Amino acid sequence: MMCLRKFLVAMGSGNSFLHRDDDDVLGTEYDSSQGVLKTIPNEVKPRPRLGGGVRSVRSISKQQKNGSLRSALSVDMENPEVEKIRKDFEMYRLSKENELTNIRKKEQKLETENRRLRAELQAKEKTCQKQKEERDSALEAEHRAQMRAAAIEHDRDKIQHLFKIFRETKESELRNLLKAKQTLESKLAKLGGSAFEDPETTSRLETSGAFGNHGDWWATLDSEPSVGSLTHHHRSTYHGPEFLQPSIVDPDGLYVNINKDDWIAATATLANGYLMIPESVPSNRFVVYLTGTPDTQQELDLLCSKYSNQLRHTCNMEGHLFTLISMPGVIDEDFAFSQEKHVQARCREIDQCHVSVIFIGTQSSRFVEMDVNYGTLRCCSYKKTIVCFKDTVHGQDVSEFCELRSRLTEEGKAKVLNYSEVEDGVDLVFQEIVPYLKHISDKKEKGGLVYQGVNLEEPLLDWGTAVWDNLHDFEQLEAFRSACQSTCELGFERYYERLNAHILAAGPLPPLLICGAAGSGKSLLLAKWMELQLYRMNSGSLLLYHFVGAPSSCTADPMLMIHRLTSQLMQQVNAVASLACDNSLLMEEFPKWLEKVSSRMPGGIILVIDSADRFQKVETHLKWLVDPLPVDLRVIVSARHDQIPAAWKSWPSVVLEGMNSARNVKDLLQAELSSQGTLLSEEHEDRILTHCLASPSCSPLYLILMTSFVTRCYNDRSLDSNLDLLLSTSDTTHLYQAIISHIIDECRSSSVADLIQGILLAVYASRNGVSEAELFGAFSELTAVVWSTLRLLLTDFLVLTLRSGLLVFAHEQAREAVAEMFLNECDREEKLKKIYRRLYAHYSSCTRFSEVTCRTADELPWICQQLEDNTGLELCLTNLSIFVKLFVRGRCFELVTYWQNLGADKIKISQSYMSAAKKLEDHCNSESVTLTSVADIYEAIGRFIMNHCTLSEALNPLQRSLELRETSLDPDHPVIARSLHFLALLHERQSKLTTAEPLYKQALEIYEDSLGKDHLLVIKQLDALVLLYKKLGKNSLAEPLQKRSISVKKKLKGHLMTTMNIKATETLQKKVLELDDLTIGPPSVELARTINEIGVLHYLQGNFGLSESLLIRSLEMRSAILKEDHPDLAQSLNNLAALYNDRKLYDKAAPLYERALEIRQKLFPVEHVGVTSIIKNLGILYKKTGQLDKAEPLYQKMVESKEKSFGACHPAVATAIVNMAVLYSQMGNHSAAEPLYERALKIYEETLDPYHPRVSETMVNMALLKYEQGDFQTAAKLYRRATEIKDNESVSNGKGISPPSMSIEASATLPRVTNDDDKQIDL
């Protein structure tokens, strides 16, 4: 034990060389287990110095035998090995000390840095606190500003309301005064034997006759605003374009003082007062009237059999309903109707057809001669007439037709064709019809973005849906126009006042309910009132309307109405987003769109819904009417009094009373008879009046029907008996039954009577009506000669009418009468199913891929649903042509409803469409279907599934569509970008944002490469990427894209017309298209005027080159055929000069202006508008070109003309004087300019206000004049006075007082002379 202790002591003296920091190192060196050698915590005394020198090894070895363990382990410190260890140790110690020193320095440095950062942090905390306080104060200021804005908005609404009341009151007073004036004039005319002429009217007529309402245009470029019009009433003068009468430009309307620079602004102004009611309704019917002499019957049959289907297919692709009326040259003696009715039917068909084809052979025919005389020599100006003469065997014409042929050739009113063989004549006719059909189709506006013939906005391209009535807009227009044509508006004035009061009342207001009995005139009242609004409302109001048809029709679907109205609202704000496909989402968005658009329209929105009680599930889909409506929205709803929903009964209402007054009945009867040109005997008139007053259910419609029947039977000997039959009826429905019975009795054939019943039941059973071609297909026994007479009777007696090319009941009572007459309770279902099967057989025969029309897509699934034929309904729904026709027109909700009736879930719907698409792709070559069409169908299926089914099922069709397009199209085609967009949209909806990002980017690159960086689709793609990046949280990437999108939108805003502006210019565009056909012919006065007018319209549309050529042509023609001093010649000179002036070609404009002024000065006085306009424009031109000496007399004449027109003390005279003074100042003639300034200043102060802006601007000019003369003291006084007036004006503006708009602009710092012509002129 003692030995062990000594050993440890000896070892401790060796361990004293080690430091604690080296423990781990030694442990790693000497421990095989990678452990750590730890020192034993024993205090060891220092070892005494070893004596003597270094012992030899031998001595040590000797002592090892007998010495102790301590002596054996002792080491001589003088050994070199020990010195080496000591040196190593010292070096190690020094290195560690250096490290410690460096660590201390770093520690001090870090402490210094820490103190600095802490100080910065405290400073930033103070800054942050200060910014928070500033933010809070800014929020508080914003809140106060919002409160002030709300108060100002409330005041503005109040002022607008008061102004509306004031305007309405004044308009009412003005109408009363005009009525009183007319009454007095009529009394004076009766007393004096002749009517007095209004001097103002006479002067206007003389002006119109002497100086153009025939094409003089934008005569006042750079024209001044009439200050006098703000304070004084003076006679109206015409400063704008003058067109042929009836003019498309109202001289007192929105086109006054129009030039090219103001064209966009004028169009926008027109859009502000735009009502969704155009003047004419485009027809989608294309009727070919075919007839011929008896020996050309073979040609008629061959044309019908060979080309009728081809023409029908072409019409379907162009969006038209094709009807071929083949009338024989002779009729059989046993014809079902009289000869007189047949002749009337032939004339009616010729009037309504687009192309009339007449084959003339060797045999004569009375009916053919009548068709030639009526169709070609009287009514050839608006249709194409083709007359085909058949040569004889020897090539000689029959003598009796030689004169007819030569006359038609000379007059040029018909296309004359000669043929010898039957097939040659038929081929020639077909070659003439097809181009004319395409010409008519080209006149229809086809919307959408088109790239190389491809519509980039719709999935399918050329399937006959481009110009189809997708949302039944044409049907709505026809319903409105047909109602406006009636003369029954007697006694409506009191209702107009109630409607106007509802519009002008302060909101929000519940809808106004128009209720009454059937046939009381609810639709007529709304149509007539809307027509008045069309001509009166110019305050920026938007009028939306919807007329509901039959309860089973598409117009009775409230979702279709909401879809249509939402699309119109989106057009008002240029919305980039698309319509929602989900019904529930669309119903939620529609009230928001109403509120958004109504707040932007200065006059708000007026929404008129007629016959709302016929809507399907009205309380469910129109529940937004019960909720509080926006402040600027006024809704007017009409319904039958016995079918009003319970929730609507609390609304304010207007009840239409019946014909309970003898005066009302008599006035309406006489108005209807006079409109038809018929005069009844007093006996017949008294019988009708007595019956109507005694009948409690008498309504305006009842009286109109009776009057119509009496008018048509006036020349009939059986008028008394027929009138007895009518007077035996008690209401409108029974009156319709009597009329239908009368039509059937006129037939001489029982088979035709059965046809009448079948046709009426077909119209009753159809969803939206039937076309004439569908009637011929469903009733094989129906011939054109019988149908033409039948249609004449049914439409003249107001049983049926044509709406959007379809036969529908003219009134709901006619529908009820047909049901009561032909559908008894015992056999009702059987007869209806029989009609349904007949219609189903016709529509199902046209279900091949290339034969399906929009009519088939509308009717066939609905008929299958009525027949409860689920198998047929599923076949219809899986027919991809029907699917596409409904999908493209936004009728996805119908598809979903049909599938729900079949009990199919979303997975089954997706699988059904995918399997049908695969079958079509496998047989695409056999059915003449291209891969591009298949790709379009896949895209439509994918979009439908994505919106209405499961998202996962939409990936395959969208991916397949992209693959097919990449195979068949160029890689940079925009349609491929569209596929990428929808595929990215799908991934985005599935929350696969990282997958959608590269697809969006690729689509953006393709759009930029193919369409340019400033394109609407590029904007849409940028917006989609911005939204995606915001979802990903990549705001740094979203911000530059959003800025770029905004910049592109601003750039396009000045160059692209909005949808409203396009609609505003639609009238002008149609006028150009109509007049383009009239520019060919021999020189004449009318042709020169027409060419001049076309040149005006082309200029307004930006076609400068074409406008110049047309105006030059008109000028040359007038120079050749008119006298040198004719006003039309001056008109052409002025128009061409104005064009050059506007394009800054002053060298060409000046001589034209001078010549035009010379002519007009000979014809008119100096104050005439035609003279003053040229004087002003020529003076401005001379001033711009620096010819001040030539401008001086013209400016002097302007002052004289203003004095003659308005008197010596009028603001307009002062403005002309200021212009004259400015000219003298530029010429350096200050002595002449000073009195003019003083005179103008005096007029302004006397007529306007001493503090009016015009006064201050004139003082600025005078101060500049005094400054140039060196009279600095007077200049300072004038300038100080002008500054005070301007400061006063600024204070007034701050209080909300808006001064009149001025054209004189004054500067407070720069020495400028201002005038009304050139805005500002630098000295």
Short mmCIF file of C-alpha atoms in Angstrom, two decimals, residues 697-1038:
data_model
loop_
_atom_site.label_atom_id
_atom_site.label_comp_id
_atom_site.label_asym_id
_atom_site.label_seq_id
_atom_site.Cartn_x
_atom_site.Cartn_y
_atom_site.Cartn_z
CA SER A 697 -114.42 41.85 -69.10
CA CYS A 698 -113.89 44.25 -71.99
CA SER A 699 -110.24 45.18 -72.35
CA PRO A 700 -108.14 47.12 -74.87
CA LEU A 701 -106.95 43.85 -76.41
CA TYR A 702 -110.54 42.71 -76.81
CA LEU A 703 -111.43 45.88 -78.70
CA ILE A 704 -108.25 45.73 -80.83
CA LEU A 705 -108.99 42.14 -81.86
CA MET A 706 -112.55 43.00 -82.78
CA THR A 707 -111.45 46.03 -84.78
CA SER A 708 -108.81 43.96 -86.59
CA PHE A 709 -111.37 41.35 -87.52
CA VAL A 710 -113.87 43.94 -88.72
CA THR A 711 -111.21 45.64 -90.83
CA ARG A 712 -110.22 42.39 -92.57
CA CYS A 713 -113.87 41.46 -93.20
CA TYR A 714 -115.00 44.94 -94.18
CA ASN A 715 -115.47 44.10 -97.84
CA ASP A 716 -117.02 40.77 -97.00
CA ARG A 717 -120.74 40.47 -97.55
CA SER A 718 -121.06 38.42 -94.38
CA LEU A 719 -119.83 41.22 -92.13
CA ASP A 720 -123.10 41.40 -90.24
CA SER A 721 -123.17 37.70 -89.48
CA ASN A 722 -119.51 37.65 -88.48
CA LEU A 723 -120.02 40.69 -86.30
CA ASP A 724 -122.92 38.92 -84.61
CA LEU A 725 -120.60 36.00 -83.89
CA LEU A 726 -117.97 38.29 -82.37
CA LEU A 727 -120.43 40.22 -80.28
CA SER A 728 -121.67 37.00 -78.76
CA THR A 729 -118.30 36.49 -77.03
CA SER A 730 -117.77 37.65 -73.46
CA ASP A 731 -113.99 37.91 -73.13
CA THR A 732 -110.78 37.88 -75.15
CA THR A 733 -110.28 34.12 -75.01
CA HIS A 734 -113.73 33.41 -76.42
CA LEU A 735 -113.18 36.11 -79.04
CA TYR A 736 -110.05 34.28 -80.15
CA GLN A 737 -112.01 31.07 -80.38
CA ALA A 738 -114.53 32.77 -82.66
CA ILE A 739 -111.73 34.14 -84.86
CA ILE A 740 -110.07 30.72 -85.18
CA SER A 741 -113.41 29.18 -86.01
CA HIS A 742 -113.91 31.80 -88.71
CA ILE A 743 -110.51 30.99 -90.25
CA ILE A 744 -111.35 27.28 -90.29
CA ASP A 745 -114.73 27.99 -91.87
CA GLU A 746 -113.04 29.88 -94.69
CA CYS A 747 -111.26 26.67 -95.75
CA ARG A 748 -112.88 24.67 -98.49
CA SER A 749 -111.09 21.49 -97.53
CA SER A 750 -111.35 19.42 -94.39
CA SER A 751 -107.73 18.37 -94.68
CA VAL A 752 -106.65 22.02 -94.52
CA ALA A 753 -108.86 22.48 -91.46
CA ASP A 754 -107.04 19.59 -89.81
CA LEU A 755 -103.76 21.23 -90.81
CA ILE A 756 -104.79 24.44 -89.06
CA GLN A 757 -105.52 22.51 -85.90
CA GLY A 758 -102.22 20.64 -86.14
CA ILE A 759 -100.21 23.82 -86.76
CA LEU A 760 -101.78 25.63 -83.82
CA LEU A 761 -101.16 22.64 -81.56
CA ALA A 762 -97.56 22.45 -82.77
CA VAL A 763 -97.04 26.08 -81.81
CA TYR A 764 -98.74 25.36 -78.48
CA ALA A 765 -96.63 22.28 -77.75
CA SER A 766 -93.31 23.78 -78.78
CA ARG A 767 -91.05 25.41 -76.27
CA ASN A 768 -90.13 28.64 -78.06
CA GLY A 769 -92.26 28.35 -81.19
CA VAL A 770 -91.72 26.71 -84.57
CA SER A 771 -90.20 27.95 -87.78
CA GLU A 772 -91.80 27.65 -91.17
CA ALA A 773 -89.21 25.12 -92.31
CA GLU A 774 -89.94 23.02 -89.21
CA LEU A 775 -93.65 23.08 -90.06
CA PHE A 776 -92.89 21.82 -93.56
CA GLY A 777 -90.73 19.07 -92.05
CA ALA A 778 -93.23 18.04 -89.39
CA PHE A 779 -96.29 18.18 -91.67
CA SER A 780 -95.38 16.59 -94.98
CA GLU A 781 -98.84 17.33 -96.38
CA LEU A 782 -98.36 21.07 -95.93
CA THR A 783 -97.52 22.91 -99.15
CA ALA A 784 -96.16 26.40 -99.62
CA VAL A 785 -99.21 27.63 -101.51
CA VAL A 786 -101.52 26.58 -98.67
CA TRP A 787 -99.23 27.79 -95.91
CA SER A 788 -98.76 31.25 -97.39
CA THR A 789 -102.51 31.89 -97.26
CA LEU A 790 -102.82 30.32 -93.82
CA ARG A 791 -100.05 32.47 -92.40
CA LEU A 792 -101.66 35.55 -93.91
CA LEU A 793 -104.92 34.83 -92.08
CA LEU A 794 -103.37 33.77 -88.77
CA THR A 795 -101.09 36.80 -88.55
CA ASP A 796 -103.64 39.34 -89.79
CA PHE A 797 -106.14 38.19 -87.17
CA LEU A 798 -103.42 38.41 -84.47
CA VAL A 799 -103.48 34.71 -83.67
CA LEU A 800 -99.84 34.07 -84.55
CA THR A 801 -96.87 36.33 -85.04
CA LEU A 802 -93.25 35.94 -86.11
CA ARG A 803 -90.70 36.55 -83.37
CA SER A 804 -87.03 35.85 -84.04
CA GLY A 805 -88.11 33.93 -87.11
CA LEU A 806 -90.38 31.63 -85.08
CA LEU A 807 -94.15 31.37 -85.09
CA VAL A 808 -95.57 32.07 -81.63
CA PHE A 809 -98.92 33.15 -80.30
CA ALA A 810 -99.44 36.89 -80.53
CA HIS A 811 -101.05 36.98 -77.07
CA GLU A 812 -101.41 34.58 -74.20
CA GLN A 813 -105.20 34.57 -74.67
CA ALA A 814 -104.72 33.02 -78.12
CA ARG A 815 -102.77 30.21 -76.48
CA GLU A 816 -105.56 29.69 -73.97
CA ALA A 817 -108.15 29.68 -76.76
CA VAL A 818 -106.28 26.94 -78.66
CA ALA A 819 -106.08 24.83 -75.51
CA GLU A 820 -109.81 25.18 -74.84
CA MET A 821 -110.77 24.47 -78.44
CA PHE A 822 -108.57 21.47 -79.30
CA LEU A 823 -107.40 20.01 -75.99
CA ASN A 824 -110.23 18.53 -74.05
CA GLU A 825 -109.63 17.05 -70.65
CA CYS A 826 -110.31 13.51 -71.86
CA ASP A 827 -107.84 13.44 -74.76
CA ARG A 828 -105.50 16.31 -73.84
CA GLU A 829 -102.48 14.15 -72.98
CA GLU A 830 -102.95 11.94 -76.01
CA LYS A 831 -103.11 14.86 -78.46
CA LEU A 832 -100.13 16.58 -76.91
CA LYS A 833 -98.04 13.41 -77.06
CA LYS A 834 -99.01 12.98 -80.69
CA ILE A 835 -97.78 16.47 -81.48
CA TYR A 836 -94.66 15.91 -79.39
CA ARG A 837 -93.86 12.74 -81.32
CA ARG A 838 -94.35 14.53 -84.63
CA LEU A 839 -91.95 17.27 -83.58
CA TYR A 840 -89.54 14.72 -82.11
CA ALA A 841 -89.47 12.83 -85.40
CA HIS A 842 -88.55 16.03 -87.24
CA TYR A 843 -85.85 17.21 -84.85
CA SER A 844 -84.33 13.77 -84.33
CA SER A 845 -83.82 13.43 -88.08
CA CYS A 846 -81.27 16.26 -87.88
CA THR A 847 -79.00 15.04 -85.08
CA ARG A 848 -75.91 14.19 -87.07
CA PHE A 849 -72.78 16.09 -86.14
CA SER A 850 -72.93 18.63 -88.96
CA GLU A 851 -76.74 18.99 -89.05
CA VAL A 852 -77.57 19.99 -85.50
CA THR A 853 -78.78 23.57 -85.21
CA CYS A 854 -79.48 25.76 -82.22
CA ARG A 855 -83.16 25.13 -82.76
CA THR A 856 -82.62 21.40 -82.37
CA ALA A 857 -80.59 21.94 -79.22
CA ASP A 858 -83.35 24.10 -77.75
CA GLU A 859 -86.34 21.94 -78.59
CA LEU A 860 -85.30 18.27 -78.74
CA PRO A 861 -84.21 17.73 -75.09
CA TRP A 862 -87.25 19.63 -73.87
CA ILE A 863 -89.59 17.50 -76.00
CA CYS A 864 -87.97 14.32 -74.67
CA GLN A 865 -88.56 15.59 -71.17
CA GLN A 866 -92.23 16.25 -71.94
CA LEU A 867 -92.57 12.75 -73.37
CA GLU A 868 -90.82 11.35 -70.25
CA ASP A 869 -88.45 9.57 -72.59
CA ASN A 870 -85.34 9.23 -70.43
CA THR A 871 -83.50 7.17 -73.01
CA GLY A 872 -84.07 9.75 -75.72
CA LEU A 873 -83.16 12.54 -73.32
CA GLU A 874 -79.85 10.89 -72.46
CA LEU A 875 -79.12 10.42 -76.15
CA CYS A 876 -79.78 14.09 -76.71
CA LEU A 877 -77.56 15.16 -73.84
CA THR A 878 -74.69 12.94 -74.96
CA ASN A 879 -74.99 14.23 -78.50
CA LEU A 880 -71.93 16.44 -78.52
CA SER A 881 -73.33 18.80 -81.14
CA ILE A 882 -76.34 19.54 -78.92
CA PHE A 883 -74.05 19.82 -75.92
CA VAL A 884 -71.82 22.34 -77.66
CA LYS A 885 -74.76 24.41 -78.95
CA LEU A 886 -76.04 24.80 -75.39
CA PHE A 887 -72.62 25.25 -73.80
CA VAL A 888 -71.44 27.96 -76.19
CA ARG A 889 -74.59 30.01 -75.56
CA GLY A 890 -74.19 29.84 -71.78
CA ARG A 891 -77.03 27.37 -71.20
CA CYS A 892 -75.09 25.08 -68.89
CA PHE A 893 -77.78 25.35 -66.24
CA GLU A 894 -80.21 23.65 -68.65
CA LEU A 895 -77.81 20.76 -69.15
CA VAL A 896 -77.42 20.34 -65.41
CA THR A 897 -81.21 20.43 -64.93
CA TYR A 898 -81.74 17.77 -67.59
CA TRP A 899 -79.11 15.50 -66.02
CA GLN A 900 -80.66 15.99 -62.59
CA ASN A 901 -84.03 14.91 -63.95
CA LEU A 902 -82.35 11.73 -65.15
CA GLY A 903 -80.93 11.14 -61.65
CA ALA A 904 -77.32 11.13 -62.88
CA ASP A 905 -74.52 12.07 -60.51
CA LYS A 906 -71.49 14.14 -61.40
CA ILE A 907 -69.25 11.16 -62.06
CA LYS A 908 -71.72 9.67 -64.52
CA ILE A 909 -72.07 12.99 -66.34
CA SER A 910 -68.31 13.26 -66.75
CA GLN A 911 -67.91 9.68 -67.90
CA SER A 912 -70.79 9.98 -70.38
CA TYR A 913 -69.29 13.01 -72.09
CA MET A 914 -65.79 11.55 -72.13
CA SER A 915 -66.95 8.29 -73.73
CA ALA A 916 -68.94 10.24 -76.33
CA ALA A 917 -65.91 12.39 -77.12
CA LYS A 918 -63.69 9.34 -77.53
CA LYS A 919 -66.18 7.79 -79.95
CA LEU A 920 -66.28 10.97 -81.96
CA GLU A 921 -62.48 11.12 -82.03
CA ASP A 922 -62.31 7.54 -83.28
CA HIS A 923 -64.75 8.28 -86.11
CA CYS A 924 -63.73 11.84 -86.87
CA ASN A 925 -62.73 11.12 -90.47
CA SER A 926 -65.95 9.33 -91.29
CA GLU A 927 -68.15 12.18 -90.07
CA SER A 928 -66.06 14.97 -91.58
CA VAL A 929 -64.93 16.22 -88.19
CA THR A 930 -61.48 17.74 -87.88
CA LEU A 931 -59.11 17.28 -84.98
CA THR A 932 -59.48 20.97 -84.21
CA SER A 933 -63.22 20.53 -83.70
CA VAL A 934 -62.62 17.51 -81.50
CA ALA A 935 -60.15 19.53 -79.45
CA ASP A 936 -62.76 22.26 -79.07
CA ILE A 937 -65.27 19.69 -77.84
CA TYR A 938 -62.79 18.31 -75.32
CA GLU A 939 -62.19 21.81 -74.04
CA ALA A 940 -65.94 22.46 -73.74
CA ILE A 941 -66.38 19.20 -71.84
CA GLY A 942 -63.49 20.03 -69.54
CA ARG A 943 -64.81 23.47 -68.78
CA PHE A 944 -68.31 22.13 -68.17
CA ILE A 945 -67.04 19.43 -65.82
CA MET A 946 -64.74 21.89 -64.05
CA ASN A 947 -67.63 24.26 -63.36
CA HIS A 948 -70.45 21.83 -62.66
CA CYS A 949 -68.93 18.46 -61.79
CA THR A 950 -65.77 17.27 -60.03
CA LEU A 951 -62.44 18.97 -60.63
CA SER A 952 -60.52 15.74 -60.86
CA GLU A 953 -62.60 14.55 -63.84
CA ALA A 954 -61.89 17.74 -65.80
CA LEU A 955 -58.15 17.10 -66.15
CA ASN A 956 -58.38 14.42 -68.85
CA PRO A 957 -60.53 16.36 -71.37
CA LEU A 958 -58.52 19.55 -70.95
CA GLN A 959 -55.25 17.68 -71.30
CA ARG A 960 -56.52 15.85 -74.38
CA SER A 961 -57.67 19.13 -75.92
CA LEU A 962 -54.18 20.55 -75.47
CA GLU A 963 -52.58 17.46 -77.03
CA LEU A 964 -54.81 17.57 -80.10
CA ARG A 965 -54.23 21.27 -80.63
CA GLU A 966 -50.50 20.90 -80.32
CA THR A 967 -50.75 18.22 -83.01
CA SER A 968 -52.93 20.15 -85.47
CA LEU A 969 -51.88 23.78 -84.88
CA ASP A 970 -48.69 25.79 -84.71
CA PRO A 971 -46.98 25.72 -81.33
CA ASP A 972 -47.41 29.49 -80.90
CA HIS A 973 -51.10 29.60 -81.86
CA PRO A 974 -53.25 31.57 -79.38
CA VAL A 975 -55.73 28.71 -79.09
CA ILE A 976 -52.98 26.61 -77.52
CA ALA A 977 -52.44 29.41 -75.03
CA ARG A 978 -56.14 29.24 -74.24
CA SER A 979 -55.86 25.52 -73.53
CA LEU A 980 -52.90 26.19 -71.26
CA HIS A 981 -54.90 28.86 -69.47
CA PHE A 982 -57.83 26.59 -68.68
CA LEU A 983 -55.49 23.80 -67.64
CA ALA A 984 -53.70 26.17 -65.30
CA LEU A 985 -57.05 27.39 -63.98
CA LEU A 986 -58.00 23.82 -63.16
CA HIS A 987 -54.77 23.26 -61.23
CA GLU A 988 -55.31 26.53 -59.42
CA ARG A 989 -58.76 25.48 -58.31
CA GLN A 990 -57.28 22.22 -57.11
CA SER A 991 -54.80 24.25 -55.01
CA LYS A 992 -51.89 23.04 -57.14
CA LEU A 993 -50.50 26.51 -57.45
CA THR A 994 -46.93 25.56 -58.30
CA THR A 995 -48.21 23.40 -61.17
CA ALA A 996 -50.38 26.19 -62.51
CA GLU A 997 -47.60 28.81 -62.53
CA PRO A 998 -45.55 27.50 -65.51
CA LEU A 999 -48.75 26.93 -67.51
CA TYR A 1000 -49.84 30.52 -67.00
CA LYS A 1001 -46.37 31.74 -67.97
CA GLN A 1002 -46.32 29.67 -71.13
CA ALA A 1003 -49.77 30.93 -72.14
CA LEU A 1004 -48.61 34.50 -71.54
CA GLU A 1005 -45.56 34.03 -73.75
CA ILE A 1006 -47.66 32.62 -76.60
CA TYR A 1007 -50.15 35.48 -76.38
CA GLU A 1008 -47.37 38.05 -76.41
CA ASP A 1009 -45.61 36.45 -79.38
CA SER A 1010 -48.73 35.99 -81.48
CA LEU A 1011 -50.94 38.95 -80.49
CA GLY A 1012 -48.47 41.49 -79.15
CA LYS A 1013 -47.87 42.74 -75.64
CA ASP A 1014 -50.71 45.25 -75.76
CA HIS A 1015 -53.64 42.90 -76.24
CA LEU A 1016 -56.74 42.22 -74.20
CA LEU A 1017 -55.93 38.54 -73.77
CA VAL A 1018 -52.48 39.47 -72.53
CA ILE A 1019 -54.15 41.62 -69.87
CA LYS A 1020 -56.35 38.72 -68.80
CA GLN A 1021 -53.35 36.45 -68.55
CA LEU A 1022 -51.42 39.01 -66.53
CA ASP A 1023 -54.34 39.35 -64.13
CA ALA A 1024 -54.50 35.58 -63.73
CA LEU A 1025 -50.78 35.44 -62.92
CA VAL A 1026 -51.10 38.31 -60.45
CA LEU A 1027 -53.87 36.48 -58.61
CA LEU A 1028 -51.85 33.28 -58.57
CA TYR A 1029 -48.74 34.99 -57.20
CA LYS A 1030 -50.78 36.63 -54.46
CA LYS A 1031 -52.11 33.24 -53.46
CA LEU A 1032 -48.54 31.94 -53.37
CA GLY A 1033 -47.45 34.91 -51.30
CA LYS A 1034 -45.04 36.10 -54.00
CA ASN A 1035 -46.03 39.74 -53.86
CA SER A 1036 -42.68 40.81 -55.26
CA LEU A 1037 -43.50 38.96 -58.49
CA ALA A 1038 -47.15 40.00 -58.55
#
